[in-house]
Coordinates of C-alpha atoms in Angstrom, one line a residue:
M538 CA -10.1 10.3 -11.9
L539 CA -11.0 8.8 -8.6
E540 CA -14.1 7.3 -10.2
L541 CA -11.9 5.6 -12.8
T542 CA -9.6 4.4 -10.0
E543 CA -12.4 2.9 -8.0
R544 CA -13.9 1.3 -11.1
R545 CA -10.5 -0.4 -11.7
L546 CA -10.3 -1.6 -8.1
R547 CA -13.9 -3.0 -8.3
A548 CA -13.1 -4.7 -11.6
A549 CA -10.1 -6.5 -10.1
L550 CA -11.4 -7.1 -6.5
G551 CA -15.2 -7.1 -6.6
E552 CA -17.5 -4.9 -4.6
P553 CA -16.2 -3.4 -1.4
D554 CA -18.0 -4.5 1.7
A555 CA -16.8 -1.5 3.8
R556 CA -15.1 1.9 3.3
A557 CA -13.7 4.5 5.6
A558 CA -12.4 8.0 4.9
V559 CA -9.6 9.9 6.7
T560 CA -8.5 13.5 6.2
F561 CA -5.3 14.8 7.6
L562 CA -4.5 18.5 8.1
G563 CA -3.2 19.9 4.8
T564 CA -4.1 16.9 2.7
E565 CA -7.1 15.7 0.6
R566 CA -9.3 12.9 1.8
I567 CA -8.0 9.3 1.5
E568 CA -10.5 6.5 1.5
V569 CA -9.7 2.9 2.3
L570 CA -11.9 0.2 0.7
R571 CA -12.3 -3.3 2.1
F572 CA -12.8 -6.3 -0.2
A573 CA -13.5 -9.8 1.2
D574 CA -12.5 -12.6 -1.1
G575 CA -13.0 -16.0 0.6
D576 CA -10.5 -16.1 3.5
V577 CA -8.5 -13.2 2.1
I578 CA -9.3 -9.6 2.9
R579 CA -7.9 -6.8 0.7
Y580 CA -7.7 -3.2 1.8
A581 CA -7.1 -0.6 -1.0
T582 CA -6.5 3.1 -0.7
L583 CA -8.5 5.5 -2.9
G584 CA -7.3 9.1 -3.2
M585 CA -3.5 8.8 -3.0
A586 CA -3.4 9.0 -6.9
R587 CA -5.4 12.2 -6.9
Q588 CA -2.1 14.1 -7.1
P589 CA 1.1 12.9 -8.8
M590 CA 4.0 12.2 -6.5
S591 CA 6.8 14.7 -7.0
D592 CA 10.5 14.8 -6.2
P593 CA 10.8 16.8 -3.0
T594 CA 13.9 18.5 -4.3
A595 CA 12.1 19.9 -7.4
P596 CA 11.5 23.6 -7.3
T597 CA 7.8 23.3 -8.2
A598 CA 5.4 20.3 -8.3
D599 CA 3.9 19.5 -11.7
P600 CA 0.1 19.1 -11.3
F601 CA 0.0 16.5 -14.2
R602 CA 3.3 14.7 -14.6
G603 CA 4.7 12.3 -12.0
P604 CA 3.9 8.8 -10.8
R605 CA 0.5 8.1 -9.3
A606 CA -0.3 5.2 -7.0
E607 CA -2.7 3.5 -4.7
L608 CA -1.8 0.9 -2.0
V609 CA -3.3 -2.6 -1.6
L610 CA -2.8 -4.8 1.5
S611 CA -3.9 -8.5 1.5
V612 CA -4.3 -10.5 4.7
R613 CA -6.0 -13.7 5.8
G614 CA -9.2 -12.9 7.6
G615 CA -10.4 -14.1 11.0
R616 CA -6.9 -14.3 12.6
A617 CA -6.5 -10.7 13.8
D618 CA -8.4 -7.5 14.1
T619 CA -7.0 -6.3 10.8
D620 CA -9.9 -3.9 10.1
K621 CA -8.1 -1.5 12.4
V622 CA -5.5 -1.1 9.6
L623 CA -7.8 1.5 7.8
R624 CA -6.3 4.6 9.4
P625 CA -2.7 3.4 9.2
L626 CA -3.2 2.6 5.5
A627 CA -4.5 6.1 5.0
V628 CA -1.5 7.5 6.8
L629 CA 0.8 5.6 4.4
A630 CA -1.2 6.8 1.4
A631 CA -0.9 10.4 2.6
T632 CA 2.9 10.1 2.9
P633 CA 3.6 11.6 -0.6
Q634 CA 1.5 14.7 0.1
V635 CA 2.8 15.1 3.7
E636 CA 6.4 14.2 3.4
G637 CA 7.1 14.6 -0.3
V638 CA 8.0 10.9 -0.7
V639 CA 7.8 9.2 -4.0
V640 CA 6.5 5.6 -3.3
A641 CA 8.1 3.0 -5.6
P642 CA 8.7 -0.8 -5.6
G643 CA 11.4 -1.8 -3.1
A644 CA 10.6 1.2 -0.8
S645 CA 9.9 0.8 2.9
L646 CA 7.1 2.7 4.6
D647 CA 7.3 2.7 8.4
L648 CA 4.5 3.8 10.7
G649 CA 6.5 3.4 14.0
E650 CA 3.5 1.6 15.5
P651 CA 1.7 -1.7 14.8
L652 CA -0.4 -1.8 11.5
W653 CA -3.3 -3.1 13.7
P654 CA -3.7 -3.9 17.4
G655 CA -1.2 -6.6 18.4
A656 CA 0.4 -6.8 14.9
P657 CA 4.0 -7.8 14.8
F658 CA 4.4 -5.4 11.9
S659 CA 5.0 -1.6 11.9
A660 CA 6.4 -1.3 8.4
V661 CA 5.6 -2.5 4.9
L662 CA 7.6 -3.3 1.8
V663 CA 6.2 -1.8 -1.4
A664 CA 6.1 -4.6 -4.0
E665 CA 5.9 -4.6 -7.8
P666 CA 2.5 -3.5 -9.2
G667 CA 0.5 -5.1 -11.9
G668 CA -0.2 -8.6 -10.6
L669 CA -3.4 -8.1 -8.6
V670 CA -4.7 -4.8 -10.1
A671 CA -3.6 -3.7 -13.5
D672 CA -2.3 -0.2 -14.0
L673 CA -4.9 2.4 -14.9
E674 CA -3.8 4.4 -18.0
L675 CA -4.8 8.1 -17.9
P676 CA -4.9 10.7 -20.7
E677 CA -1.5 12.4 -21.5
P678 CA 0.4 14.0 -20.0
M679 CA -0.7 12.1 -16.8
E680 CA 1.1 8.9 -15.9
A681 CA -0.8 5.7 -15.1
V682 CA -2.1 4.9 -11.7
R683 CA -0.1 1.9 -10.3
F684 CA -1.5 -0.3 -7.6
F685 CA 1.3 -1.3 -5.2
P686 CA 0.9 -4.4 -3.1
L687 CA 2.2 -3.9 0.5
L688 CA 4.0 -6.7 2.3
P689 CA 4.1 -6.3 6.1
M690 CA 7.5 -6.4 7.7
T691 CA 8.6 -6.9 11.3
A692 CA 11.1 -4.4 12.8
N693 CA 13.9 -6.8 12.3
E694 CA 13.0 -7.6 8.7
A695 CA 12.7 -3.8 8.0
A696 CA 16.2 -3.2 9.5
W697 CA 17.6 -6.2 7.6
K698 CA 16.1 -4.9 4.3
R699 CA 17.8 -1.5 4.8
V700 CA 21.1 -3.3 4.9
H701 CA 20.6 -6.0 2.3
G702 CA 17.9 -4.7 0.0
A703 CA 14.3 -5.5 -0.9
A704 CA 15.2 -8.4 -3.3
A705 CA 17.3 -10.1 -0.6
L706 CA 14.5 -10.0 1.9
Q707 CA 12.0 -11.3 -0.7
E708 CA 14.4 -14.1 -1.4
R709 CA 14.5 -15.0 2.3
W710 CA 10.7 -14.9 2.5
L711 CA 10.4 -17.2 -0.6
A712 CA 13.1 -19.6 0.7
A713 CA 11.3 -19.9 4.0
G714 CA 7.9 -20.4 2.4
T715 CA 6.6 -17.3 4.3
D716 CA 2.9 -16.7 4.1
L717 CA 3.0 -12.9 3.7
R718 CA -0.8 -12.7 4.1
D719 CA -0.7 -14.3 7.6
P720 CA -1.4 -11.4 10.0
L721 CA 0.2 -13.3 12.8
R722 CA 3.2 -14.8 11.0
A723 CA 6.6 -15.1 12.7
P724 CA 9.5 -13.2 11.4
V725 CA 11.6 -14.9 8.7
P726 CA 15.0 -16.3 9.9
L727 CA 17.6 -13.7 8.9
A728 CA 20.9 -15.1 10.4
G729 CA 23.4 -16.7 8.1

């Protein structure tokens, strides 16, 4: 299945120009692939979808049924040392295995530290899949692999999102004309 997942990423994003692998105690290996497309760099996880995400309250985990996902982060290149995001992305991708979290659109994932050195972001908002990389259908009974875009959030944006919701934060970003790919962007105004 990982081969099919990587093939889908390559079809949508081109050939990766770098890759790194991270293994955490008690988890399977997560790779992060780097794709350069003009001034935009995309980082995609590979390995998160190996196992379906399962409800942590379920008595047993089904090895076939359950949502599967990979994560995709897009940033403008040359403005910050974003290549240091490889390990933090792998940490986020391991969250379902380590913490029993089901990643879905509208969810927040928080590292508690900057995504890369000097980044004003320590959290990400999980956006709707399907725009950049189409879902990868798998044979029954497995669910499709969905490729979730990640939108970096400042600490204040993450706190505001917890109170007002993901849709309200996205509306603020849109109204302010926020460039969510800018690795040095300022936080969106949240007062009022």
